[in-house]
Amino acid sequence: MIWLTAEIQFPSPETASKEGIIALGGDLSVERLLHAYKNGIFPWYSEGDPIIWYCPPERMVLFPDELKISKSMKKVLRKNEFVITENQAFKEVIYQCKHVARNDEFDTWITDDMEQAYIQLHQLGIAKSIEVWQVDTEHSRSDQEATKQLVGGLYG
């Protein structure tokens, strides 16, 4: 396994292990993260471990035109209780992704350093977020008084 140096470079993707691990160490600087992502490489590790850089041979790709929405989800969506925004709550989205309880998982891969690195990328206009808010208009007198709660989101 290759340990990264201060130089901003990665080994060839062909050198990745069968799990997709391509390198260890380095840092989460803006320059290194941008270079990594431009080459299909991303960090994924736990607190206290060295940074592990991945370049898997296969990726999950979601094609919106092929998305199948269940009948029960269609029913939920027809209620119009949700509002989707972009880049309105980046810090809150990554914080919630970091702290949400997950079944059968011991910890999160979003370390404090990862959280701060992505916040910095967002402040530079590079990282983006999509937020899903649940709106409660039933208990308000007008749409402007409606309360909203962050119930989902993604960042990248």
PDB file of C-alpha atoms in Angstrom:
ATOM      1  CA  MET A   1       0.000   0.000   0.000  1.00  0.00           C
ATOM      2  CA  ILE A   2       1.273   3.466  -0.869  1.00  0.00           C
ATOM      3  CA  TRP A   3       1.559   6.133   1.806  1.00  0.00           C
ATOM      4  CA  LEU A   4       1.003   9.620   0.461  1.00  0.00           C
ATOM      5  CA  THR A   5       3.566  12.357   0.908  1.00  0.00           C
ATOM      6  CA  ALA A   6       3.109  16.133   0.945  1.00  0.00           C
ATOM      7  CA  GLU A   7       3.065  16.035  -2.866  1.00  0.00           C
ATOM      8  CA  ILE A   8      -0.478  16.211  -4.261  1.00  0.00           C
ATOM      9  CA  GLN A   9      -0.634  13.043  -6.322  1.00  0.00           C
ATOM     10  CA  PHE A  10      -2.138   9.566  -6.201  1.00  0.00           C
ATOM     11  CA  PRO A  11      -1.069   6.270  -7.698  1.00  0.00           C
ATOM     12  CA  SER A  12      -2.755   4.994 -10.850  1.00  0.00           C
ATOM     13  CA  PRO A  13      -6.313   3.666 -10.253  1.00  0.00           C
ATOM     14  CA  GLU A  14      -5.162   0.293 -11.625  1.00  0.00           C
ATOM     15  CA  THR A  15      -3.090  -0.151  -8.453  1.00  0.00           C
ATOM     16  CA  ALA A  16      -6.140  -0.112  -6.165  1.00  0.00           C
ATOM     17  CA  SER A  17      -6.839  -3.205  -4.079  1.00  0.00           C
ATOM     18  CA  LYS A  18      -9.902  -5.347  -4.859  1.00  0.00           C
ATOM     19  CA  GLU A  19     -11.714  -3.322  -2.141  1.00  0.00           C
ATOM     20  CA  GLY A  20     -10.779  -0.135  -3.974  1.00  0.00           C
ATOM     21  CA  ILE A  21      -8.114   1.122  -1.545  1.00  0.00           C
ATOM     22  CA  ILE A  22      -5.531   3.107  -3.468  1.00  0.00           C
ATOM     23  CA  ALA A  23      -3.504   4.950  -0.802  1.00  0.00           C
ATOM     24  CA  LEU A  24      -3.188   5.867   2.873  1.00  0.00           C
ATOM     25  CA  GLY A  25      -2.330   9.076   4.697  1.00  0.00           C
ATOM     26  CA  GLY A  26      -1.955  12.519   3.275  1.00  0.00           C
ATOM     27  CA  ASP A  27      -4.318  15.282   4.300  1.00  0.00           C
ATOM     28  CA  LEU A  28      -7.743  16.695   3.552  1.00  0.00           C
ATOM     29  CA  SER A  29      -6.545  19.937   1.999  1.00  0.00           C
ATOM     30  CA  VAL A  30      -8.704  21.551  -0.661  1.00  0.00           C
ATOM     31  CA  GLU A  31      -6.004  20.875  -3.251  1.00  0.00           C
ATOM     32  CA  ARG A  32      -5.737  17.164  -2.406  1.00  0.00           C
ATOM     33  CA  LEU A  33      -9.506  16.644  -2.226  1.00  0.00           C
ATOM     34  CA  LEU A  34     -10.063  18.349  -5.589  1.00  0.00           C
ATOM     35  CA  HIS A  35      -7.274  16.321  -7.195  1.00  0.00           C
ATOM     36  CA  ALA A  36      -8.699  13.126  -5.681  1.00  0.00           C
ATOM     37  CA  TYR A  37     -12.291  13.722  -6.787  1.00  0.00           C
ATOM     38  CA  LYS A  38     -11.204  14.712 -10.302  1.00  0.00           C
ATOM     39  CA  ASN A  39      -9.577  11.282 -10.503  1.00  0.00           C
ATOM     40  CA  GLY A  40     -12.438   9.255  -9.033  1.00  0.00           C
ATOM     41  CA  ILE A  41     -10.779   8.938  -5.621  1.00  0.00           C
ATOM     42  CA  PHE A  42     -12.373   9.738  -2.272  1.00  0.00           C
ATOM     43  CA  PRO A  43     -11.437   9.531   1.433  1.00  0.00           C
ATOM     44  CA  TRP A  44     -13.324   7.164   3.722  1.00  0.00           C
ATOM     45  CA  TYR A  45     -12.038   6.282   7.169  1.00  0.00           C
ATOM     46  CA  SER A  46     -12.901   6.300  10.865  1.00  0.00           C
ATOM     47  CA  GLU A  47     -11.762   8.634  13.632  1.00  0.00           C
ATOM     48  CA  GLY A  48      -8.292   7.682  14.846  1.00  0.00           C
ATOM     49  CA  ASP A  49      -7.370   5.826  11.638  1.00  0.00           C
ATOM     50  CA  PRO A  50      -5.117   7.150   8.900  1.00  0.00           C
ATOM     51  CA  ILE A  51      -6.954   8.622   5.922  1.00  0.00           C
ATOM     52  CA  ILE A  52      -7.862   5.788   3.568  1.00  0.00           C
ATOM     53  CA  TRP A  53      -8.296   6.764  -0.072  1.00  0.00           C
ATOM     54  CA  TYR A  54     -10.598   4.705  -2.286  1.00  0.00           C
ATOM     55  CA  CYS A  55     -10.965   4.283  -6.010  1.00  0.00           C
ATOM     56  CA  PRO A  56     -13.416   1.381  -6.464  1.00  0.00           C
ATOM     57  CA  PRO A  57     -13.847  -0.188  -9.898  1.00  0.00           C
ATOM     58  CA  GLU A  58     -17.647   0.124  -9.694  1.00  0.00           C
ATOM     59  CA  ARG A  59     -19.816   2.964  -8.446  1.00  0.00           C
ATOM     60  CA  MET A  60     -23.475   3.323  -7.684  1.00  0.00           C
ATOM     61  CA  VAL A  61     -25.121   5.553 -10.252  1.00  0.00           C
ATOM     62  CA  LEU A  62     -28.687   6.760  -9.870  1.00  0.00           C
ATOM     63  CA  PHE A  63     -30.494   7.499 -13.111  1.00  0.00           C
ATOM     64  CA  PRO A  64     -33.531   9.690 -12.289  1.00  0.00           C
ATOM     65  CA  ASP A  65     -35.457   8.454 -15.346  1.00  0.00           C
ATOM     66  CA  GLU A  66     -35.162   4.875 -14.077  1.00  0.00           C
ATOM     67  CA  LEU A  67     -36.192   5.617 -10.487  1.00  0.00           C
ATOM     68  CA  LYS A  68     -39.189   3.580  -9.332  1.00  0.00           C
ATOM     69  CA  ILE A  69     -41.310   5.399  -6.760  1.00  0.00           C
ATOM     70  CA  SER A  70     -43.447   3.118  -4.608  1.00  0.00           C
ATOM     71  CA  LYS A  71     -47.190   3.665  -4.251  1.00  0.00           C
ATOM     72  CA  SER A  72     -46.788   4.538  -0.581  1.00  0.00           C
ATOM     73  CA  MET A  73     -44.107   7.133  -1.407  1.00  0.00           C
ATOM     74  CA  LYS A  74     -46.291   8.647  -4.130  1.00  0.00           C
ATOM     75  CA  LYS A  75     -49.034   9.030  -1.519  1.00  0.00           C
ATOM     76  CA  VAL A  76     -46.613  10.839   0.812  1.00  0.00           C
ATOM     77  CA  LEU A  77     -45.427  13.141  -1.987  1.00  0.00           C
ATOM     78  CA  ARG A  78     -48.988  14.085  -2.984  1.00  0.00           C
ATOM     79  CA  LYS A  79     -49.480  15.640   0.445  1.00  0.00           C
ATOM     80  CA  ASN A  80     -47.023  18.412  -0.552  1.00  0.00           C
ATOM     81  CA  GLU A  81     -45.510  18.486   2.922  1.00  0.00           C
ATOM     82  CA  PHE A  82     -41.935  18.743   1.668  1.00  0.00           C
ATOM     83  CA  VAL A  83     -39.842  21.542   0.251  1.00  0.00           C
ATOM     84  CA  ILE A  84     -36.501  20.913  -1.447  1.00  0.00           C
ATOM     85  CA  THR A  85     -33.801  23.568  -1.353  1.00  0.00           C
ATOM     86  CA  GLU A  86     -30.215  23.827  -2.540  1.00  0.00           C
ATOM     87  CA  ASN A  87     -27.302  25.130  -0.470  1.00  0.00           C
ATOM     88  CA  GLN A  88     -29.507  26.575   2.269  1.00  0.00           C
ATOM     89  CA  ALA A  89     -28.254  24.452   5.175  1.00  0.00           C
ATOM     90  CA  PHE A  90     -24.980  22.767   4.210  1.00  0.00           C
ATOM     91  CA  LYS A  91     -23.569  22.657   7.745  1.00  0.00           C
ATOM     92  CA  GLU A  92     -26.808  21.253   9.142  1.00  0.00           C
ATOM     93  CA  VAL A  93     -26.985  18.539   6.457  1.00  0.00           C
ATOM     94  CA  ILE A  94     -23.441  17.312   7.023  1.00  0.00           C
ATOM     95  CA  TYR A  95     -23.917  17.524  10.799  1.00  0.00           C
ATOM     96  CA  GLN A  96     -27.064  15.385  10.603  1.00  0.00           C
ATOM     97  CA  CYS A  97     -25.385  12.907   8.237  1.00  0.00           C
ATOM     98  CA  LYS A  98     -22.577  12.626  10.763  1.00  0.00           C
ATOM     99  CA  HIS A  99     -24.836  12.114  13.787  1.00  0.00           C
ATOM    100  CA  VAL A 100     -27.835  10.136  12.517  1.00  0.00           C
ATOM    101  CA  ALA A 101     -28.176   6.691  14.108  1.00  0.00           C
ATOM    102  CA  ARG A 102     -27.605   3.842  11.670  1.00  0.00           C
ATOM    103  CA  ASN A 103     -28.584   0.217  12.120  1.00  0.00           C
ATOM    104  CA  ASP A 104     -25.691  -2.243  12.391  1.00  0.00           C
ATOM    105  CA  GLU A 105     -23.009   0.452  12.220  1.00  0.00           C
ATOM    106  CA  PHE A 106     -20.682   1.347  15.047  1.00  0.00           C
ATOM    107  CA  ASP A 107     -19.643   4.817  14.011  1.00  0.00           C
ATOM    108  CA  THR A 108     -19.670   7.350  11.225  1.00  0.00           C
ATOM    109  CA  TRP A 109     -17.026   7.812   8.576  1.00  0.00           C
ATOM    110  CA  ILE A 110     -17.616  11.575   8.744  1.00  0.00           C
ATOM    111  CA  THR A 111     -14.865  12.535  11.154  1.00  0.00           C
ATOM    112  CA  ASP A 112     -14.497  16.042  12.563  1.00  0.00           C
ATOM    113  CA  ASP A 113     -11.716  16.657  10.033  1.00  0.00           C
ATOM    114  CA  MET A 114     -13.904  15.423   7.150  1.00  0.00           C
ATOM    115  CA  GLU A 115     -16.769  17.643   8.289  1.00  0.00           C
ATOM    116  CA  GLN A 116     -14.517  20.707   8.401  1.00  0.00           C
ATOM    117  CA  ALA A 117     -12.926  19.867   5.027  1.00  0.00           C
ATOM    118  CA  TYR A 118     -16.334  19.660   3.340  1.00  0.00           C
ATOM    119  CA  ILE A 119     -17.514  22.858   5.017  1.00  0.00           C
ATOM    120  CA  GLN A 120     -14.414  24.571   3.633  1.00  0.00           C
ATOM    121  CA  LEU A 121     -15.187  23.181   0.151  1.00  0.00           C
ATOM    122  CA  HIS A 122     -18.724  24.520   0.498  1.00  0.00           C
ATOM    123  CA  GLN A 123     -17.502  27.965   1.562  1.00  0.00           C
ATOM    124  CA  LEU A 124     -15.395  27.997  -1.617  1.00  0.00           C
ATOM    125  CA  GLY A 125     -18.492  27.182  -3.688  1.00  0.00           C
ATOM    126  CA  ILE A 126     -17.302  23.671  -4.538  1.00  0.00           C
ATOM    127  CA  ALA A 127     -19.327  21.361  -2.273  1.00  0.00           C
ATOM    128  CA  LYS A 128     -23.101  21.589  -2.530  1.00  0.00           C
ATOM    129  CA  SER A 129     -26.075  20.396  -0.528  1.00  0.00           C
ATOM    130  CA  ILE A 130     -29.668  19.501  -1.211  1.00  0.00           C
ATOM    131  CA  GLU A 131     -32.037  19.825   1.734  1.00  0.00           C
ATOM    132  CA  VAL A 132     -35.458  18.271   2.282  1.00  0.00           C
ATOM    133  CA  TRP A 133     -37.706  20.143   4.695  1.00  0.00           C
ATOM    134  CA  GLN A 134     -41.004  18.950   6.092  1.00  0.00           C
ATOM    135  CA  VAL A 135     -43.389  21.886   6.284  1.00  0.00           C
ATOM    136  CA  ASP A 136     -46.155  22.087   8.871  1.00  0.00           C
ATOM    137  CA  THR A 137     -48.817  24.397   7.454  1.00  0.00           C
ATOM    138  CA  GLU A 138     -51.642  22.699   9.337  1.00  0.00           C
ATOM    139  CA  HIS A 139     -50.845  24.438  12.610  1.00  0.00           C
ATOM    140  CA  SER A 140     -50.089  27.897  11.205  1.00  0.00           C
ATOM    141  CA  ARG A 141     -52.324  30.770  10.148  1.00  0.00           C
ATOM    142  CA  SER A 142     -50.438  31.492   6.915  1.00  0.00           C
ATOM    143  CA  ASP A 143     -47.778  29.981   4.671  1.00  0.00           C
ATOM    144  CA  GLN A 144     -45.299  32.535   5.971  1.00  0.00           C
ATOM    145  CA  GLU A 145     -45.816  31.265   9.520  1.00  0.00           C
ATOM    146  CA  ALA A 146     -45.384  27.631   8.484  1.00  0.00           C
ATOM    147  CA  THR A 147     -42.628  25.856  10.342  1.00  0.00           C
ATOM    148  CA  LYS A 148     -40.169  23.652   8.562  1.00  0.00           C
ATOM    149  CA  GLN A 149     -37.890  20.943   9.844  1.00  0.00           C
ATOM    150  CA  LEU A 150     -34.874  19.464   8.096  1.00  0.00           C
ATOM    151  CA  VAL A 151     -35.749  15.798   7.497  1.00  0.00           C
ATOM    152  CA  GLY A 152     -33.284  14.786   4.784  1.00  0.00           C
ATOM    153  CA  GLY A 153     -30.526  15.901   2.541  1.00  0.00           C
ATOM    154  CA  LEU A 154     -27.323  15.100   0.761  1.00  0.00           C
ATOM    155  CA  TYR A 155     -24.029  16.799   0.106  1.00  0.00           C
ATOM    156  CA  GLY A 156     -21.149  16.342  -2.249  1.00  0.00           C
TER     157      GLY A 156
END
